[in-house]
Coordinates of C-alpha atoms and ligand atoms in Angstrom, one line a residue:
X182 CA 78.0 54.5 99.3
X183 CA 75.2 53.3 101.7
X184 CA 71.7 54.6 101.2
X185 CA 71.7 57.0 104.0
X186 CA 74.9 58.7 102.8
X187 CA 73.6 58.7 99.2
X188 CA 70.6 60.8 100.3
X189 CA 72.5 63.6 102.0
X190 CA 72.1 67.0 100.5
X191 CA 73.9 70.4 101.1
X192 CA 71.2 71.3 103.7
X193 CA 72.2 68.3 105.8
X194 CA 75.6 70.0 106.2
X195 CA 74.2 73.4 107.2
X196 CA 73.4 74.2 110.9
X197 CA 70.7 76.4 112.4
X198 CA 73.3 79.0 113.5
X199 CA 72.8 82.5 112.2
X200 CA 75.8 83.1 109.9
X201 CA 77.6 86.1 111.2
X202 CA 79.8 87.5 108.4
X203 CA 79.4 90.9 107.0
X204 CA 77.0 91.2 104.0
X205 CA 78.9 90.4 100.8
X206 CA 81.8 88.7 102.5
X207 CA 83.5 86.1 100.3
X208 CA 83.2 83.6 103.1
X209 CA 79.5 83.0 102.3
X210 CA 80.4 81.7 98.8
X211 CA 83.1 79.4 100.2
X212 CA 80.7 78.0 102.8
X213 CA 78.0 77.3 100.1
X214 CA 80.6 75.6 97.9
X215 CA 81.7 73.3 100.7
X216 CA 78.2 72.5 101.9
X217 CA 77.4 71.5 98.3
X218 CA 80.6 69.5 97.9
X219 CA 80.1 67.5 101.1
X220 CA 77.3 65.1 100.0
X221 CA 79.3 64.2 96.9
X222 CA 82.3 62.9 98.9
X223 CA 80.3 59.9 99.9
X224 CA 81.1 60.1 103.6
X225 CA 78.9 60.4 106.6
X226 CA 78.6 63.8 108.4
X227 CA 80.0 62.1 111.5
X228 CA 83.3 61.5 109.7
X229 CA 84.0 65.1 109.0
X230 CA 85.8 67.4 111.4
X231 CA 86.4 71.1 110.8
X232 CA 89.1 72.8 112.9
X233 CA 89.6 76.5 112.9
X234 CA 91.7 79.1 114.7
X235 CA 90.6 82.7 115.3
X236 CA 89.4 85.2 112.8
X237 CA 86.5 85.8 110.5
X238 CA 87.0 82.6 108.5
X239 CA 87.4 80.6 111.7
X240 CA 83.7 80.9 112.5
X241 CA 83.3 78.3 109.8
X242 CA 82.8 75.2 112.0
X243 CA 79.7 76.8 113.6
X244 CA 78.0 76.6 110.2
X245 CA 78.9 73.1 109.3
X246 CA 76.7 70.3 110.6
X247 CA 79.7 68.1 111.3
X248 CA 82.1 67.8 114.2
X249 CA 84.2 70.9 114.7
X250 CA 86.5 72.9 116.9
X251 CA 86.7 76.7 117.0
X252 CA 90.1 76.5 118.6
X253 CA 93.1 78.7 119.5
X254 CA 94.6 81.5 117.5
X255 CA 97.0 79.9 114.9
X256 CA 96.8 76.5 116.4
X257 CA 94.3 74.8 114.2
X258 CA 96.9 72.7 112.4
X259 CA 98.2 71.4 115.7
X260 CA 94.8 70.4 117.0
X261 CA 93.8 68.9 113.6
X262 CA 97.0 66.8 113.7
X263 CA 96.0 65.4 117.0
X264 CA 92.5 64.7 115.8
X265 CA 93.8 62.8 112.7
X266 CA 96.4 60.9 114.7
X267 CA 93.8 59.8 117.3
X268 CA 91.4 58.7 114.6
X269 CA 92.8 58.3 111.1
X270 CA 89.3 57.4 109.9
X271 CA 88.1 61.0 110.2
X272 CA 88.3 63.5 107.3
X273 CA 90.0 66.5 108.9
X274 CA 89.7 70.0 107.5
X275 CA 91.5 73.1 108.7
X276 CA 89.9 76.5 108.1
X277 CA 92.2 79.5 108.6
X278 CA 92.9 83.0 107.4
X279 CA 96.1 84.8 106.3
X280 CA 96.7 86.2 109.8
X281 CA 95.7 83.1 111.7
X282 CA 97.6 80.8 109.4
X283 CA 100.7 82.7 108.5
X284 CA 101.3 85.2 111.3
X285 CA 100.0 83.9 114.7
X286 CA 100.1 80.3 113.4
X287 CA 102.9 80.5 110.9
X288 CA 105.1 78.1 112.8
X289 CA 102.3 75.5 113.1
X290 CA 101.4 75.8 109.5
X291 CA 105.0 74.9 108.4
X292 CA 105.1 71.8 110.5
X293 CA 101.7 70.4 109.4
X294 CA 102.9 70.8 105.8
X295 CA 106.4 69.3 106.2
X296 CA 104.9 66.4 108.1
X297 CA 102.4 65.9 105.3
X298 CA 99.5 65.1 107.7
X299 CA 96.6 63.9 105.8
X300 CA 94.0 66.7 105.9
X301 CA 92.7 69.6 103.8
X302 CA 93.9 73.1 104.8
X303 CA 91.7 75.9 103.4
X304 CA 93.4 79.2 103.7
X305 CA 91.0 82.1 103.2
X306 CA 93.4 84.8 102.0
X307 CA 91.8 88.3 102.1
X308 CA 95.1 90.0 102.8
X309 CA 93.8 91.8 105.9
X310 CA 92.9 91.2 109.5
X311 CA 89.1 91.5 109.3
X312 CA 87.9 90.5 112.7
X313 CA 90.1 93.0 114.5
X314 CA 89.1 95.8 112.2
X315 CA 91.3 96.0 109.2
X316 CA 95.0 95.9 110.2
X317 CA 97.5 94.8 107.5
X318 CA 98.3 91.1 107.5
X319 CA 101.4 89.1 106.5
X320 CA 99.9 88.8 103.0
X321 CA 98.9 92.5 102.5
X322 CA 100.5 94.1 99.5
X323 CA 103.3 96.5 100.1
X324 CA 101.9 100.0 100.4
X325 CA 98.5 98.8 101.8
X326 CA 97.0 101.5 104.0
X327 CA 95.3 100.3 107.1
X328 CA 94.7 101.4 110.7
X329 CA 98.1 99.9 111.6
X330 CA 99.9 101.1 108.5
X331 CA 98.4 104.6 107.8
X332 CA 101.3 105.6 105.6
X333 CA 101.3 102.2 103.7
X334 CA 102.7 98.9 104.7
X335 CA 106.5 98.5 104.3
X336 CA 106.5 94.7 104.7
X337 CA 107.2 92.3 101.9
X338 CA 104.1 90.1 101.8
X339 CA 104.2 86.3 102.1
X340 CA 102.7 84.4 99.2
X341 CA 100.9 81.5 100.9
X342 CA 101.3 79.0 98.1
X343 CA 105.1 79.8 97.8
X344 CA 105.5 79.3 101.6
X345 CA 103.5 76.0 101.5
X346 CA 105.8 74.7 98.7
X347 CA 108.9 75.8 100.6
X348 CA 107.6 73.9 103.7
X349 CA 107.3 70.7 101.7
X350 CA 103.6 70.6 101.0
X351 CA 102.6 67.8 98.7
X352 CA 99.5 69.4 97.3
X353 CA 99.2 73.1 96.6
X354 CA 96.3 74.8 94.8
X355 CA 94.8 78.2 94.5
X356 CA 91.3 79.3 93.7
X357 CA 88.8 82.1 94.1
X358 CA 85.9 82.5 96.6
X359 CA 83.1 83.1 94.1
X360 CA 84.3 80.6 91.4
X361 CA 82.2 77.7 92.8
X362 CA 83.0 75.1 90.2
X363 CA 86.8 75.8 90.1
X364 CA 87.0 76.0 93.9
X365 CA 85.0 72.8 94.3
X366 CA 87.2 70.9 91.9
X367 CA 90.5 71.9 93.5
X368 CA 89.1 71.0 96.9
X369 CA 87.8 67.7 95.6
X370 CA 91.2 66.9 94.3
X371 CA 92.8 67.9 97.5
X372 CA 90.4 65.7 99.4
X373 CA 91.4 62.7 97.3
X374 CA 95.1 63.5 97.8
X375 CA 96.9 61.5 100.5
X376 CA 98.7 64.0 102.7
X377 CA 98.4 67.7 103.5
X378 CA 96.4 69.5 100.8
X379 CA 96.9 73.2 101.0
X380 CA 94.4 75.3 99.2
X381 CA 94.7 79.1 99.1
X382 CA 91.4 80.8 98.4
X383 CA 91.5 84.4 97.3
X384 CA 88.7 85.9 99.4
X385 CA 87.2 89.3 99.2
X386 CA 86.6 91.3 102.4
X387 CA 84.2 94.0 101.3
X388 CA 84.5 95.9 104.6
X389 CA 88.3 96.3 105.0
X390 CA 89.9 95.4 101.7
X391 CA 87.1 95.6 99.1
X392 CA 88.1 94.8 95.5
X393 CA 91.6 93.6 96.4
X394 CA 91.2 90.8 93.9
X395 CA 89.0 92.7 91.5
X396 CA 91.3 92.1 88.5
X397 CA 91.5 88.3 88.9
X398 CA 87.8 88.1 89.6
X399 CA 86.3 90.5 87.1
X400 CA 84.6 88.5 84.4
X401 CA 85.8 90.9 81.6
X402 CA 89.3 91.7 82.9
X403 CA 90.2 88.4 84.6
X404 CA 91.4 86.8 81.3
X405 CA 94.4 89.1 81.3
X406 CA 95.2 88.9 85.0
X407 CA 94.9 85.2 85.9
X408 CA 96.0 82.0 84.3
X409 CA 94.2 78.7 84.9
X410 CA 96.7 75.9 85.1
X411 CA 95.8 72.5 83.6
X412 CA 98.2 69.6 83.9
X413 CA 99.8 68.7 80.6
X414 CA 98.5 71.8 78.8
X415 CA 100.5 74.8 77.6
X416 CA 100.1 77.8 79.9
X417 CA 97.9 80.2 77.9
X418 CA 95.9 83.2 79.1
X419 CA 94.5 86.6 77.9
X420 CA 91.0 87.6 77.0
X421 CA 91.8 86.6 73.4
X422 CA 93.8 83.6 74.5
X423 CA 96.8 85.3 72.8
X424 CA 99.3 85.3 75.6
X425 CA 101.3 82.6 77.3
X426 CA 104.1 81.9 79.8
X427 CA 107.4 80.6 78.6
X428 CA 110.7 79.8 80.3
X429 CA 113.6 81.9 79.2
X430 CA 116.3 79.2 79.1
X431 CA 119.1 81.8 79.3
X432 CA 118.3 83.1 82.8
X433 CA 115.8 80.5 83.8
X434 CA 113.1 83.0 84.5
X435 CA 109.4 83.0 83.4
X436 CA 108.3 85.4 80.7
X437 CA 105.0 86.6 79.4
X438 CA 104.9 86.3 75.6
X439 CA 102.3 87.1 72.9
X440 CA 101.3 84.4 70.6
X441 CA 101.7 85.1 66.9
X442 CA 104.6 85.8 64.6
X443 CA 107.5 83.6 65.7
X444 CA 105.9 82.4 68.9
X445 CA 103.5 79.5 68.9
X446 CA 101.9 77.3 71.5
X447 CA 104.8 74.9 71.1
X448 CA 107.1 77.6 72.7
X449 CA 105.1 77.8 75.8
X450 CA 105.7 76.1 79.2
X451 CA 103.5 73.1 79.6
X452 CA 102.1 72.8 83.1
X453 CA 103.4 69.8 85.0
X454 CA 101.9 69.7 88.4
X455 CA 104.6 67.2 89.5
X456 CA 107.4 69.7 88.8
X457 CA 108.3 71.5 92.0
X458 CA 110.7 74.0 90.5
X459 CA 108.1 75.1 88.0
X460 CA 105.4 75.2 90.7
X461 CA 107.6 77.5 92.7
X462 CA 107.9 79.9 89.8
X463 CA 104.2 79.7 88.9
X464 CA 103.0 80.2 92.4
X465 CA 105.1 83.3 92.8
X466 CA 103.7 85.1 89.8
X467 CA 101.8 88.3 90.6
X468 CA 100.7 91.5 88.9
X469 CA 101.3 93.8 87.2
X470 CA 103.9 91.9 85.2
X471 CA 102.4 88.4 85.5
X472 CA 99.0 86.9 85.8
X473 CA 98.0 85.1 89.0
X474 CA 98.1 81.3 88.7
X475 CA 95.0 79.4 89.8
X476 CA 94.3 75.7 89.8
X477 CA 96.4 72.8 91.1
X478 CA 99.9 74.2 91.2
X479 CA 101.7 71.2 92.6
X480 CA 101.0 67.6 93.6
X481 CA 103.3 64.9 94.8
X482 CA 102.7 61.4 96.1
X483 CA 104.8 60.8 99.2
X484 CA 104.3 59.1 102.5
X485 CA 102.4 60.9 105.2
X486 CA 102.9 61.4 108.9
X487 CA 99.7 59.5 110.0
X488 CA 100.6 56.3 108.1
X489 CA 104.2 56.6 109.2
X490 CA 103.2 56.8 112.8
X491 CA 100.9 53.7 112.4
X492 CA 103.7 51.7 110.8
X493 CA 106.2 52.7 113.5
X494 CA 103.7 51.8 116.3
X495 CA 103.1 48.4 114.6
X496 CA 106.8 47.8 114.4
X497 CA 107.3 48.6 118.1
X498 CA 104.4 46.3 119.0
X499 CA 105.4 43.4 116.9
X500 CA 109.0 43.7 118.1
X501 CA 107.8 43.1 121.6
X502 CA 109.5 46.3 122.8
X503 CA 106.3 48.1 123.8
X504 CA 105.6 47.3 127.5
X505 CA 104.3 49.9 129.9
X506 CA 105.1 47.5 132.7
X507 CA 108.7 47.3 131.7
X508 CA 108.9 51.1 131.4
X509 CA 107.4 51.6 134.8
X510 CA 109.8 49.1 136.3
X511 CA 112.9 50.1 134.4
X512 CA 114.5 51.7 137.5
X513 CA 115.4 55.3 138.2
X514 CA 116.1 57.7 135.4
X515 CA 117.7 60.2 137.7
X516 CA 119.6 60.3 140.9
X517 CA 118.8 62.7 143.8
X518 CA 121.9 64.6 144.8
Ligands
SF4_221 FE1 84.2 89.1 105.9 FE2 85.7 91.2 106.1 FE3 83.4 91.1 107.4 FE4 85.4 89.6 108.1 S1 85.4 91.8 108.2 S2 83.3 89.0 107.9 S3 86.4 89.0 106.2 S4 83.7 91.1 105.2

């Protein structure tokens, strides 16, 4: 790390823009965490690019003293792919919300994940459309009452981490807006990961969906409603650390069990962040029957789109097949009738 980079502080990553989120919005906490994380990554500000779509979370690039695009609704993954391909030296970040990322931009999200484009994708999941005044979103729980679902939403919600795994994501994690240390660590690991790192952040919208994640965030209650995954460790949770997750080998389903009596830690599932089948089951867990899993759910080393494109270009160049002149003089490709 050169001296100039070593002296960077969180303030160097903050802009002079007035932050325009509602008081108490979870986005503030996420912004602070990322501004604090940035100087520790050992990279100059000029190497960082934040790309967003449209929505409350998508105001993020205004507040980062880095390069950034506040782009088109749902299209941040596409623009970010172009940025990374044009200059692989840049660290590229996508900031998106549940509506922007999984409704308007659902299609684009799938492709950036399956291509494994090397970038960090931060999905602020508040389970509501905040900017447009509180309509239910693709991740809103069934029964959610909103201006666009006054009788309660009938839709089955998407679970972002489950969709990301299904699309072939090579790094999938989940964290919570106000848990700075936890959030910082899963983002740091995502940053070190080669490929598309998808990080779902449970984010409170105090205006239109306040307390939506109260159980998983509440200091006293959270022990019973969330489980913190650690690679290689048995999956234990509960305020008294007296519950765990095990795999029923008869029907291959997860089960919540109480420790004690016949059941010991040795009976519990051990988290293996390289096991995709297990990751799919863990990421789908939700209340009231199961705790919500947070932490690094899945990680896989596999080749990424950016490197593959570079290799292909090099092969074409070294094979002598790349000639603009030859292309331009290759004759007609169509015949006028
Ligand atoms: Fe945050 Fe909700 Fe306000 Fe949007 S509407 S800025 S998500 S509190």
